[in-house]
Structures are given as C-alpha cells and as structure tokens.
C-alpha cells in the first residue's frame, strides 16, 4: 500500500498531560514524532494537571482537532480512570506512559505503587543537592576559607587525623553542607567558629595512642621520618588537650571518634541535627 496516497496533511497536535512537570511525556512524544517525516506538528504540554476538572477541557479540545494524540503520565487512579473512559467516548488516540510499566512492576513486586506525582523530579533534585553539598565540602575543607563556616549546615572541628574530611564527604552525601576546621595550637581559631550556632558545631576527639598510630602510618605512607613533630606523642597530647579546651569554649557537641567508623559518627551527627532542627 502506498502510504503517500493516504497521508493527511492537516497539522498533528500532541497534547502532553502530566500531574508533574511533564518532561517524560514530552520527551517520549518528541522522540516518537521524529520517527516520521513531518514538520507540521505541535506539542502542547500541560504540567501539574492533577484533577478530572483540569483534564476535561483538554481532552475535549483534543477531540475537536482533526489529528490529535494525547500522551499522559498521570498516576492518580480517579484521573486515570476518567482519561481512559474519555478515550473511548471521544474516540481519542492516547498513550498511557505510566500505566503498563507500573502494572508489570506491581505484578513482579507484589504490592501497589505509591501513585505520588513527581517522584522522579524529587530524586533529580536530591541528586543536584548532593552534588552541591559535595562541592561545598571540597571547597571548605580543612579551614581553607572561614566563610564556609558561616554558610555550612554543619561545622566539624578537631585536630589532624580525626576523620574530619572523610566525615564531611559522607555527610555531604546525606545532603548536608559541611565545613571543617583544623585545631592547631599555633593557629588562631577563626572568629566565625565562635559566632556559629552551637547546635551546628561538632568537635571530634580521639585518644592520643590512636592518633599516634594513624599519624605514624600517614608519615610512612608519605615516605617521611616518623620522628617528626606531627607524630610525637607529647605533641599529640598537647594538641588533644588544646582541642578539648577550644571545644568547651565554643560550646560544641564533642564526639570521641577513637573507635568509631565514619558511618557511625555520621549517624550520631545526623540524629543530633534531626532532633535540633
């Protein structure tokens, strides 16, 4: 059969109806139309169309067109039932984007879907928040810029090798913006730390023996002499005593990380943050 002889030259109207922003439906519509040799089409997207009252005039408008396709991604049961009923009543060409995949998944998983609009959008937003939090942790790592203390959700303070950096990155994956500040007796603590909301300040301490072992291994890995001041037991005790005094002065929550995994410390901080805000 020669398709050219039966081609309809009237404009194709594609209605994308969604209870979220409609990106998925529009993408599918565009990808499908591009498979046909036509430029005479228009795609109209109707985001946040959640109810029967909102859908009704759009379906009637589509039915009045000579050539129209309705692509919908709605998940609400009442709205979906109405659209399906109107598909037959108005003799509309329709594509149900979400229905078939959800039905198959319901069969495979054995329970009903949540039917909440915009869940994928929320996941995308969380992804970008996570990236932003990780970039923040890198930018304001190790006291590079005291301005980070002001902007941070959480500020970690402690002597070297108390896991400030890895803990900052772990908390960033939980969407917290974290700045960390090293405590060194010879270096003044930034005034921003003293001005920070005490509920957001966490001091990390560890026993001297644990720090000595970690620092010695660190020096060995760098090919440096283990007799350096950095791994001197007396020096480490001095740093720990100094850090505890600073932590008391700024009024932060003190956590002993001597025998804690990063995940465990992060969970403690997360619990504090949830209870405080």
PDB file of C-alpha atoms in Angstrom:
ATOM      1  CA  UNK A   1       0.000   0.000   0.000  1.00  0.00           C
ATOM      2  CA  UNK A   2       1.344   3.446  -0.940  1.00  0.00           C
ATOM      3  CA  UNK A   3       1.238   5.473   2.259  1.00  0.00           C
ATOM      4  CA  UNK A   4       1.800   8.733   0.377  1.00  0.00           C
ATOM      5  CA  UNK A   5      -1.620   8.349  -1.211  1.00  0.00           C
ATOM      6  CA  UNK A   6      -3.359   8.277   2.198  1.00  0.00           C
ATOM      7  CA  UNK A   7      -1.317  10.904   4.038  1.00  0.00           C
ATOM      8  CA  UNK A   8      -3.324  13.532   5.871  1.00  0.00           C
ATOM      9  CA  UNK A   9      -1.681  16.947   5.581  1.00  0.00           C
ATOM     10  CA  UNK A  10      -3.580  18.517   8.489  1.00  0.00           C
ATOM     11  CA  UNK A  11      -1.451  19.560  11.432  1.00  0.00           C
ATOM     12  CA  UNK A  12      -0.719  16.966  14.085  1.00  0.00           C
ATOM     13  CA  UNK A  13      -1.469  18.177  17.622  1.00  0.00           C
ATOM     14  CA  UNK A  14       0.144  16.339  20.507  1.00  0.00           C
ATOM     15  CA  UNK A  15      -1.224  17.006  23.994  1.00  0.00           C
ATOM     16  CA  UNK A  16       1.099  16.043  26.844  1.00  0.00           C
ATOM     17  CA  UNK A  17      -0.833  15.889  30.123  1.00  0.00           C
ATOM     18  CA  UNK A  18       1.023  15.348  33.383  1.00  0.00           C
ATOM     19  CA  UNK A  19       0.461  15.578  37.128  1.00  0.00           C
ATOM     20  CA  UNK A  20       4.114  16.671  37.436  1.00  0.00           C
ATOM     21  CA  UNK A  21       6.131  18.866  35.071  1.00  0.00           C
ATOM     22  CA  UNK A  22       5.553  16.636  32.018  1.00  0.00           C
ATOM     23  CA  UNK A  23       9.169  16.247  30.878  1.00  0.00           C
ATOM     24  CA  UNK A  24       8.898  12.471  30.469  1.00  0.00           C
ATOM     25  CA  UNK A  25       5.746  12.624  28.364  1.00  0.00           C
ATOM     26  CA  UNK A  26       7.111  15.423  26.166  1.00  0.00           C
ATOM     27  CA  UNK A  27      10.380  13.581  25.594  1.00  0.00           C
ATOM     28  CA  UNK A  28       8.537  10.432  24.507  1.00  0.00           C
ATOM     29  CA  UNK A  29       6.233  12.469  22.262  1.00  0.00           C
ATOM     30  CA  UNK A  30       9.149  14.260  20.574  1.00  0.00           C
ATOM     31  CA  UNK A  31      11.149  11.067  20.112  1.00  0.00           C
ATOM     32  CA  UNK A  32       8.129   9.341  18.543  1.00  0.00           C
ATOM     33  CA  UNK A  33       7.188  12.187  16.183  1.00  0.00           C
ATOM     34  CA  UNK A  34      10.807  12.472  15.000  1.00  0.00           C
ATOM     35  CA  UNK A  35      10.496   8.978  13.549  1.00  0.00           C
ATOM     36  CA  UNK A  36       8.100  10.393  10.955  1.00  0.00           C
ATOM     37  CA  UNK A  37       8.901  12.689   8.077  1.00  0.00           C
ATOM     38  CA  UNK A  38       6.832  15.637   9.205  1.00  0.00           C
ATOM     39  CA  UNK A  39       7.467  19.120  10.477  1.00  0.00           C
ATOM     40  CA  UNK A  40       3.813  20.040  10.648  1.00  0.00           C
ATOM     41  CA  UNK A  41       3.136  19.251  14.286  1.00  0.00           C
ATOM     42  CA  UNK A  42       2.845  20.985  17.621  1.00  0.00           C
ATOM     43  CA  UNK A  43       3.370  19.609  21.099  1.00  0.00           C
ATOM     44  CA  UNK A  44       1.424  21.279  23.891  1.00  0.00           C
ATOM     45  CA  UNK A  45       2.467  20.407  27.421  1.00  0.00           C
ATOM     46  CA  UNK A  46       0.107  20.771  30.382  1.00  0.00           C
ATOM     47  CA  UNK A  47       2.045  20.287  33.662  1.00  0.00           C
ATOM     48  CA  UNK A  48       0.505  19.839  37.107  1.00  0.00           C
ATOM     49  CA  UNK A  49      -2.795  18.717  35.625  1.00  0.00           C
ATOM     50  CA  UNK A  50      -3.954  16.548  38.502  1.00  0.00           C
ATOM     51  CA  UNK A  51      -7.738  16.505  38.513  1.00  0.00           C
ATOM     52  CA  UNK A  52     -10.667  15.493  36.337  1.00  0.00           C
ATOM     53  CA  UNK A  53     -11.727  19.166  36.213  1.00  0.00           C
ATOM     54  CA  UNK A  54      -8.344  20.137  34.741  1.00  0.00           C
ATOM     55  CA  UNK A  55      -8.171  17.250  32.279  1.00  0.00           C
ATOM     56  CA  UNK A  56     -11.747  17.504  30.913  1.00  0.00           C
ATOM     57  CA  UNK A  57     -11.375  20.651  28.731  1.00  0.00           C
ATOM     58  CA  UNK A  58      -8.036  19.463  27.334  1.00  0.00           C
ATOM     59  CA  UNK A  59      -9.494  16.159  26.162  1.00  0.00           C
ATOM     60  CA  UNK A  60     -12.449  17.959  24.607  1.00  0.00           C
ATOM     61  CA  UNK A  61     -10.074  20.321  22.809  1.00  0.00           C
ATOM     62  CA  UNK A  62      -8.023  17.372  21.532  1.00  0.00           C
ATOM     63  CA  UNK A  63     -11.187  15.628  20.323  1.00  0.00           C
ATOM     64  CA  UNK A  64     -12.077  18.722  18.271  1.00  0.00           C
ATOM     65  CA  UNK A  65      -8.800  18.507  16.313  1.00  0.00           C
ATOM     66  CA  UNK A  66      -8.610  16.666  13.022  1.00  0.00           C
ATOM     67  CA  UNK A  67      -5.423  14.842  14.091  1.00  0.00           C
ATOM     68  CA  UNK A  68      -4.510  14.680  17.751  1.00  0.00           C
ATOM     69  CA  UNK A  69      -2.556  12.454  20.080  1.00  0.00           C
ATOM     70  CA  UNK A  70      -2.843  12.597  23.861  1.00  0.00           C
ATOM     71  CA  UNK A  71       0.189  11.440  25.869  1.00  0.00           C
ATOM     72  CA  UNK A  72      -0.398  11.287  29.622  1.00  0.00           C
ATOM     73  CA  UNK A  73       1.720  10.399  32.637  1.00  0.00           C
ATOM     74  CA  UNK A  74      -0.872  10.777  35.408  1.00  0.00           C
ATOM     75  CA  UNK A  75      -0.758   8.306  38.283  1.00  0.00           C
ATOM     76  CA  UNK A  76      -3.877   9.291  40.288  1.00  0.00           C
ATOM     77  CA  UNK A  77      -6.454   6.499  39.992  1.00  0.00           C
ATOM     78  CA  UNK A  78      -9.529   8.723  39.594  1.00  0.00           C
ATOM     79  CA  UNK A  79      -7.908  10.884  36.917  1.00  0.00           C
ATOM     80  CA  UNK A  80      -6.578   7.856  35.043  1.00  0.00           C
ATOM     81  CA  UNK A  81      -9.999   6.187  35.069  1.00  0.00           C
ATOM     82  CA  UNK A  82     -11.590   9.342  33.671  1.00  0.00           C
ATOM     83  CA  UNK A  83      -8.998   9.638  30.895  1.00  0.00           C
ATOM     84  CA  UNK A  84      -9.465   6.004  29.903  1.00  0.00           C
ATOM     85  CA  UNK A  85     -13.242   6.437  29.788  1.00  0.00           C
ATOM     86  CA  UNK A  86     -12.950   9.561  27.621  1.00  0.00           C
ATOM     87  CA  UNK A  87     -10.551   7.771  25.280  1.00  0.00           C
ATOM     88  CA  UNK A  88     -13.466   5.582  24.134  1.00  0.00           C
ATOM     89  CA  UNK A  89     -16.202   8.200  24.386  1.00  0.00           C
ATOM     90  CA  UNK A  90     -14.307  10.816  22.356  1.00  0.00           C
ATOM     91  CA  UNK A  91     -12.537   8.312  20.100  1.00  0.00           C
ATOM     92  CA  UNK A  92      -9.137   9.789  21.011  1.00  0.00           C
ATOM     93  CA  UNK A  93      -5.683   8.438  20.187  1.00  0.00           C
ATOM     94  CA  UNK A  94      -3.937   8.103  23.533  1.00  0.00           C
ATOM     95  CA  UNK A  95      -0.682   6.856  25.021  1.00  0.00           C
ATOM     96  CA  UNK A  96      -0.625   5.859  28.697  1.00  0.00           C
ATOM     97  CA  UNK A  97       3.053   6.259  29.610  1.00  0.00           C
ATOM     98  CA  UNK A  98       2.951   5.192  33.252  1.00  0.00           C
ATOM     99  CA  UNK A  99       0.200   2.557  33.315  1.00  0.00           C
ATOM    100  CA  UNK A 100       1.742  -0.533  31.642  1.00  0.00           C
ATOM    101  CA  UNK A 101       5.161  -0.301  33.404  1.00  0.00           C
ATOM    102  CA  UNK A 102       3.508   0.205  36.803  1.00  0.00           C
ATOM    103  CA  UNK A 103       1.135  -2.717  36.233  1.00  0.00           C
ATOM    104  CA  UNK A 104       4.034  -5.029  35.358  1.00  0.00           C
ATOM    105  CA  UNK A 105       6.050  -3.851  38.367  1.00  0.00           C
ATOM    106  CA  UNK A 106       3.053  -4.334  40.660  1.00  0.00           C
ATOM    107  CA  UNK A 107       2.798  -7.930  39.474  1.00  0.00           C
ATOM    108  CA  UNK A 108       6.525  -8.540  39.940  1.00  0.00           C
ATOM    109  CA  UNK A 109       6.859  -6.825  43.322  1.00  0.00           C
ATOM    110  CA  UNK A 110       3.539  -7.914  44.761  1.00  0.00           C
ATOM    111  CA  UNK A 111       2.329  -4.576  46.092  1.00  0.00           C
ATOM    112  CA  UNK A 112       0.679  -1.411  44.781  1.00  0.00           C
ATOM    113  CA  UNK A 113       2.599   1.704  43.671  1.00  0.00           C
ATOM    114  CA  UNK A 114       2.503   4.868  45.797  1.00  0.00           C
ATOM    115  CA  UNK A 115       0.896   6.879  42.977  1.00  0.00           C
ATOM    116  CA  UNK A 116       2.590  10.095  44.050  1.00  0.00           C
ATOM    117  CA  UNK A 117       3.169  12.652  41.264  1.00  0.00           C
ATOM    118  CA  UNK A 118       6.662  13.992  40.601  1.00  0.00           C
ATOM    119  CA  UNK A 119       8.746  11.381  42.437  1.00  0.00           C
ATOM    120  CA  UNK A 120      11.415  11.256  39.716  1.00  0.00           C
ATOM    121  CA  UNK A 121      11.661  15.034  39.872  1.00  0.00           C
ATOM    122  CA  UNK A 122      12.302  14.845  43.596  1.00  0.00           C
ATOM    123  CA  UNK A 123      15.036  12.267  43.009  1.00  0.00           C
ATOM    124  CA  UNK A 124      16.676  14.561  40.458  1.00  0.00           C
ATOM    125  CA  UNK A 125      16.547  17.473  42.893  1.00  0.00           C
ATOM    126  CA  UNK A 126      18.212  15.337  45.567  1.00  0.00           C
ATOM    127  CA  UNK A 127      20.961  14.403  43.105  1.00  0.00           C
ATOM    128  CA  UNK A 128      21.789  18.038  42.389  1.00  0.00           C
ATOM    129  CA  UNK A 129      21.646  18.898  46.093  1.00  0.00           C
ATOM    130  CA  UNK A 130      24.104  16.077  46.748  1.00  0.00           C
ATOM    131  CA  UNK A 131      26.494  17.359  44.079  1.00  0.00           C
ATOM    132  CA  UNK A 132      26.236  20.868  45.559  1.00  0.00           C
ATOM    133  CA  UNK A 133      26.935  19.541  49.068  1.00  0.00           C
ATOM    134  CA  UNK A 134      29.973  17.566  47.908  1.00  0.00           C
ATOM    135  CA  UNK A 135      31.370  20.603  46.085  1.00  0.00           C
ATOM    136  CA  UNK A 136      30.825  22.640  49.258  1.00  0.00           C
ATOM    137  CA  UNK A 137      32.712  20.087  51.374  1.00  0.00           C
ATOM    138  CA  UNK A 138      35.665  20.182  48.967  1.00  0.00           C
ATOM    139  CA  UNK A 139      35.709  23.979  48.798  1.00  0.00           C
ATOM    140  CA  UNK A 140      35.624  24.454  52.551  1.00  0.00           C
ATOM    141  CA  UNK A 141      37.775  21.504  53.583  1.00  0.00           C
ATOM    142  CA  UNK A 142      40.490  21.912  56.213  1.00  0.00           C
ATOM    143  CA  UNK A 143      39.666  25.532  57.045  1.00  0.00           C
ATOM    144  CA  UNK A 144      40.537  26.811  53.551  1.00  0.00           C
ATOM    145  CA  UNK A 145      38.029  29.643  53.792  1.00  0.00           C
ATOM    146  CA  UNK A 146      36.343  30.722  57.071  1.00  0.00           C
ATOM    147  CA  UNK A 147      33.353  31.969  55.058  1.00  0.00           C
ATOM    148  CA  UNK A 148      32.365  28.334  54.702  1.00  0.00           C
ATOM    149  CA  UNK A 149      31.727  28.199  58.453  1.00  0.00           C
ATOM    150  CA  UNK A 150      29.040  30.857  58.065  1.00  0.00           C
ATOM    151  CA  UNK A 151      27.294  29.058  55.181  1.00  0.00           C
ATOM    152  CA  UNK A 152      27.610  25.491  56.491  1.00  0.00           C
ATOM    153  CA  UNK A 153      24.816  23.323  57.883  1.00  0.00           C
ATOM    154  CA  UNK A 154      27.418  21.532  59.988  1.00  0.00           C
ATOM    155  CA  UNK A 155      30.889  22.589  61.131  1.00  0.00           C
ATOM    156  CA  UNK A 156      33.418  19.979  62.269  1.00  0.00           C
ATOM    157  CA  UNK A 157      36.441  20.928  64.356  1.00  0.00           C
ATOM    158  CA  UNK A 158      39.288  18.734  65.556  1.00  0.00           C
ATOM    159  CA  UNK A 159      42.999  18.030  65.389  1.00  0.00           C
ATOM    160  CA  UNK A 160      44.599  16.392  62.386  1.00  0.00           C
ATOM    161  CA  UNK A 161      43.563  12.782  61.597  1.00  0.00           C
ATOM    162  CA  UNK A 162      40.255  12.822  63.445  1.00  0.00           C
ATOM    163  CA  UNK A 163      38.477  11.995  60.150  1.00  0.00           C
ATOM    164  CA  UNK A 164      37.144  15.497  59.510  1.00  0.00           C
ATOM    165  CA  UNK A 165      37.482  15.318  55.716  1.00  0.00           C
ATOM    166  CA  UNK A 166      36.013  11.829  55.087  1.00  0.00           C
ATOM    167  CA  UNK A 167      33.230  12.583  57.557  1.00  0.00           C
ATOM    168  CA  UNK A 168      32.479  15.843  55.711  1.00  0.00           C
ATOM    169  CA  UNK A 169      32.176  13.934  52.435  1.00  0.00           C
ATOM    170  CA  UNK A 170      29.977  11.252  53.986  1.00  0.00           C
ATOM    171  CA  UNK A 171      27.631  13.863  55.444  1.00  0.00           C
ATOM    172  CA  UNK A 172      27.593  15.658  52.090  1.00  0.00           C
ATOM    173  CA  UNK A 173      26.071  12.519  50.613  1.00  0.00           C
ATOM    174  CA  UNK A 174      23.284  12.985  53.153  1.00  0.00           C
ATOM    175  CA  UNK A 175      22.760  16.480  51.659  1.00  0.00           C
ATOM    176  CA  UNK A 176      24.463  18.429  54.468  1.00  0.00           C
ATOM    177  CA  UNK A 177      26.796  21.296  53.604  1.00  0.00           C
ATOM    178  CA  UNK A 178      29.798  20.703  55.843  1.00  0.00           C
ATOM    179  CA  UNK A 179      32.851  22.834  56.589  1.00  0.00           C
ATOM    180  CA  UNK A 180      35.690  21.533  58.715  1.00  0.00           C
ATOM    181  CA  UNK A 181      38.309  23.467  60.647  1.00  0.00           C
ATOM    182  CA  UNK A 182      41.580  22.004  61.960  1.00  0.00           C
ATOM    183  CA  UNK A 183      42.568  22.889  65.513  1.00  0.00           C
ATOM    184  CA  UNK A 184      46.278  23.665  65.832  1.00  0.00           C
ATOM    185  CA  UNK A 185      47.718  25.349  68.963  1.00  0.00           C
ATOM    186  CA  UNK A 186      49.783  27.799  66.915  1.00  0.00           C
ATOM    187  CA  UNK A 187      46.897  28.841  64.637  1.00  0.00           C
ATOM    188  CA  UNK A 188      44.055  31.054  65.947  1.00  0.00           C
ATOM    189  CA  UNK A 189      40.566  29.615  65.588  1.00  0.00           C
ATOM    190  CA  UNK A 190      38.556  31.702  63.081  1.00  0.00           C
ATOM    191  CA  UNK A 191      36.116  34.072  64.784  1.00  0.00           C
ATOM    192  CA  UNK A 192      33.361  32.636  62.581  1.00  0.00           C
ATOM    193  CA  UNK A 193      33.551  29.405  64.600  1.00  0.00           C
ATOM    194  CA  UNK A 194      32.811  31.254  67.849  1.00  0.00           C
ATOM    195  CA  UNK A 195      29.902  33.074  66.178  1.00  0.00           C
ATOM    196  CA  UNK A 196      28.346  29.912  64.706  1.00  0.00           C
ATOM    197  CA  UNK A 197      25.091  28.439  66.068  1.00  0.00           C
ATOM    198  CA  UNK A 198      26.370  25.952  68.692  1.00  0.00           C
ATOM    199  CA  UNK A 199      23.802  23.377  67.582  1.00  0.00           C
ATOM    200  CA  UNK A 200      25.672  23.093  64.279  1.00  0.00           C
ATOM    201  CA  UNK A 201      29.145  22.697  65.791  1.00  0.00           C
ATOM    202  CA  UNK A 202      30.682  19.267  66.376  1.00  0.00           C
ATOM    203  CA  UNK A 203      34.103  18.620  67.890  1.00  0.00           C
ATOM    204  CA  UNK A 204      35.913  15.392  67.027  1.00  0.00           C
ATOM    205  CA  UNK A 205      38.374  13.963  69.527  1.00  0.00           C
ATOM    206  CA  UNK A 206      40.402  10.745  69.675  1.00  0.00           C
ATOM    207  CA  UNK A 207      42.755   9.275  72.245  1.00  0.00           C
ATOM    208  CA  UNK A 208      46.451  10.085  71.863  1.00  0.00           C
ATOM    209  CA  UNK A 209      47.512   6.480  71.202  1.00  0.00           C
ATOM    210  CA  UNK A 210      45.040   6.131  68.337  1.00  0.00           C
ATOM    211  CA  UNK A 211      46.166   9.401  66.779  1.00  0.00           C
ATOM    212  CA  UNK A 212      49.811   8.453  67.187  1.00  0.00           C
ATOM    213  CA  UNK A 213      49.268   5.184  65.282  1.00  0.00           C
ATOM    214  CA  UNK A 214      47.311   6.881  62.489  1.00  0.00           C
ATOM    215  CA  UNK A 215      49.839   9.695  62.091  1.00  0.00           C
ATOM    216  CA  UNK A 216      52.797   7.329  62.073  1.00  0.00           C
ATOM    217  CA  UNK A 217      51.181   5.311  59.284  1.00  0.00           C
ATOM    218  CA  UNK A 218      50.445   8.532  57.413  1.00  0.00           C
ATOM    219  CA  UNK A 219      54.075   9.655  57.593  1.00  0.00           C
ATOM    220  CA  UNK A 220      55.282   6.231  56.494  1.00  0.00           C
ATOM    221  CA  UNK A 221      52.925   6.328  53.510  1.00  0.00           C
ATOM    222  CA  UNK A 222      54.377   9.716  52.555  1.00  0.00           C
ATOM    223  CA  UNK A 223      57.940   8.438  52.975  1.00  0.00           C
ATOM    224  CA  UNK A 224      58.663  10.853  55.824  1.00  0.00           C
ATOM    225  CA  UNK A 225      60.582  10.357  59.073  1.00  0.00           C
ATOM    226  CA  UNK A 226      58.293   9.033  61.814  1.00  0.00           C
ATOM    227  CA  UNK A 227      60.193  11.111  64.391  1.00  0.00           C
ATOM    228  CA  UNK A 228      58.593  14.277  63.006  1.00  0.00           C
ATOM    229  CA  UNK A 229      56.749  16.553  65.424  1.00  0.00           C
ATOM    230  CA  UNK A 230      53.491  15.564  63.718  1.00  0.00           C
ATOM    231  CA  UNK A 231      53.720  12.042  65.215  1.00  0.00           C
ATOM    232  CA  UNK A 232      55.318  12.940  68.534  1.00  0.00           C
ATOM    233  CA  UNK A 233      53.320  11.526  71.470  1.00  0.00           C
ATOM    234  CA  UNK A 234      53.800  14.558  73.726  1.00  0.00           C
ATOM    235  CA  UNK A 235      52.860  16.890  70.887  1.00  0.00           C
ATOM    236  CA  UNK A 236      49.711  14.894  70.157  1.00  0.00           C
ATOM    237  CA  UNK A 237      48.649  15.041  73.824  1.00  0.00           C
ATOM    238  CA  UNK A 238      49.201  18.794  73.769  1.00  0.00           C
ATOM    239  CA  UNK A 239      47.009  19.106  70.643  1.00  0.00           C
ATOM    240  CA  UNK A 240      44.249  16.960  72.117  1.00  0.00           C
ATOM    241  CA  UNK A 241      44.170  18.944  75.367  1.00  0.00           C
ATOM    242  CA  UNK A 242      44.125  22.183  73.385  1.00  0.00           C
ATOM    243  CA  UNK A 243      41.298  20.972  71.134  1.00  0.00           C
ATOM    244  CA  UNK A 244      39.128  19.901  74.088  1.00  0.00           C
ATOM    245  CA  UNK A 245      39.566  23.340  75.670  1.00  0.00           C
ATOM    246  CA  UNK A 246      38.573  25.060  72.409  1.00  0.00           C
ATOM    247  CA  UNK A 247      35.545  22.795  72.045  1.00  0.00           C
ATOM    248  CA  UNK A 248      34.395  23.704  75.548  1.00  0.00           C
ATOM    249  CA  UNK A 249      34.917  27.395  74.786  1.00  0.00           C
ATOM    250  CA  UNK A 250      32.803  27.313  71.623  1.00  0.00           C
ATOM    251  CA  UNK A 251      30.164  25.089  73.255  1.00  0.00           C
ATOM    252  CA  UNK A 252      30.072  22.398  70.573  1.00  0.00           C
ATOM    253  CA  UNK A 253      28.941  18.794  70.840  1.00  0.00           C
ATOM    254  CA  UNK A 254      32.014  16.619  71.423  1.00  0.00           C
ATOM    255  CA  UNK A 255      32.225  13.162  69.853  1.00  0.00           C
ATOM    256  CA  UNK A 256      35.019  10.683  70.582  1.00  0.00           C
ATOM    257  CA  UNK A 257      35.830   9.029  67.262  1.00  0.00           C
ATOM    258  CA  UNK A 258      38.632   6.796  68.608  1.00  0.00           C
ATOM    259  CA  UNK A 259      36.754   3.552  67.967  1.00  0.00           C
ATOM    260  CA  UNK A 260      34.003   4.712  65.631  1.00  0.00           C
ATOM    261  CA  UNK A 261      33.592   4.119  61.915  1.00  0.00           C
ATOM    262  CA  UNK A 262      32.833   7.158  59.739  1.00  0.00           C
ATOM    263  CA  UNK A 263      29.285   5.868  59.207  1.00  0.00           C
ATOM    264  CA  UNK A 264      28.700   5.599  62.955  1.00  0.00           C
ATOM    265  CA  UNK A 265      29.892   9.139  63.659  1.00  0.00           C
ATOM    266  CA  UNK A 266      27.816  10.454  60.756  1.00  0.00           C
ATOM    267  CA  UNK A 267      24.714   8.753  62.140  1.00  0.00           C
ATOM    268  CA  UNK A 268      25.281  10.340  65.555  1.00  0.00           C
ATOM    269  CA  UNK A 269      25.578  13.792  63.975  1.00  0.00           C
ATOM    270  CA  UNK A 270      22.551  13.189  61.754  1.00  0.00           C
ATOM    271  CA  UNK A 271      20.466  12.196  64.784  1.00  0.00           C
ATOM    272  CA  UNK A 272      21.549  15.358  66.593  1.00  0.00           C
ATOM    273  CA  UNK A 273      20.642  17.517  63.582  1.00  0.00           C
ATOM    274  CA  UNK A 274      17.203  15.913  63.228  1.00  0.00           C
ATOM    275  CA  UNK A 275      16.445  16.411  66.921  1.00  0.00           C
ATOM    276  CA  UNK A 276      17.628  20.030  66.919  1.00  0.00           C
ATOM    277  CA  UNK A 277      16.038  21.412  63.782  1.00  0.00           C
TER     278      UNK A 277
END
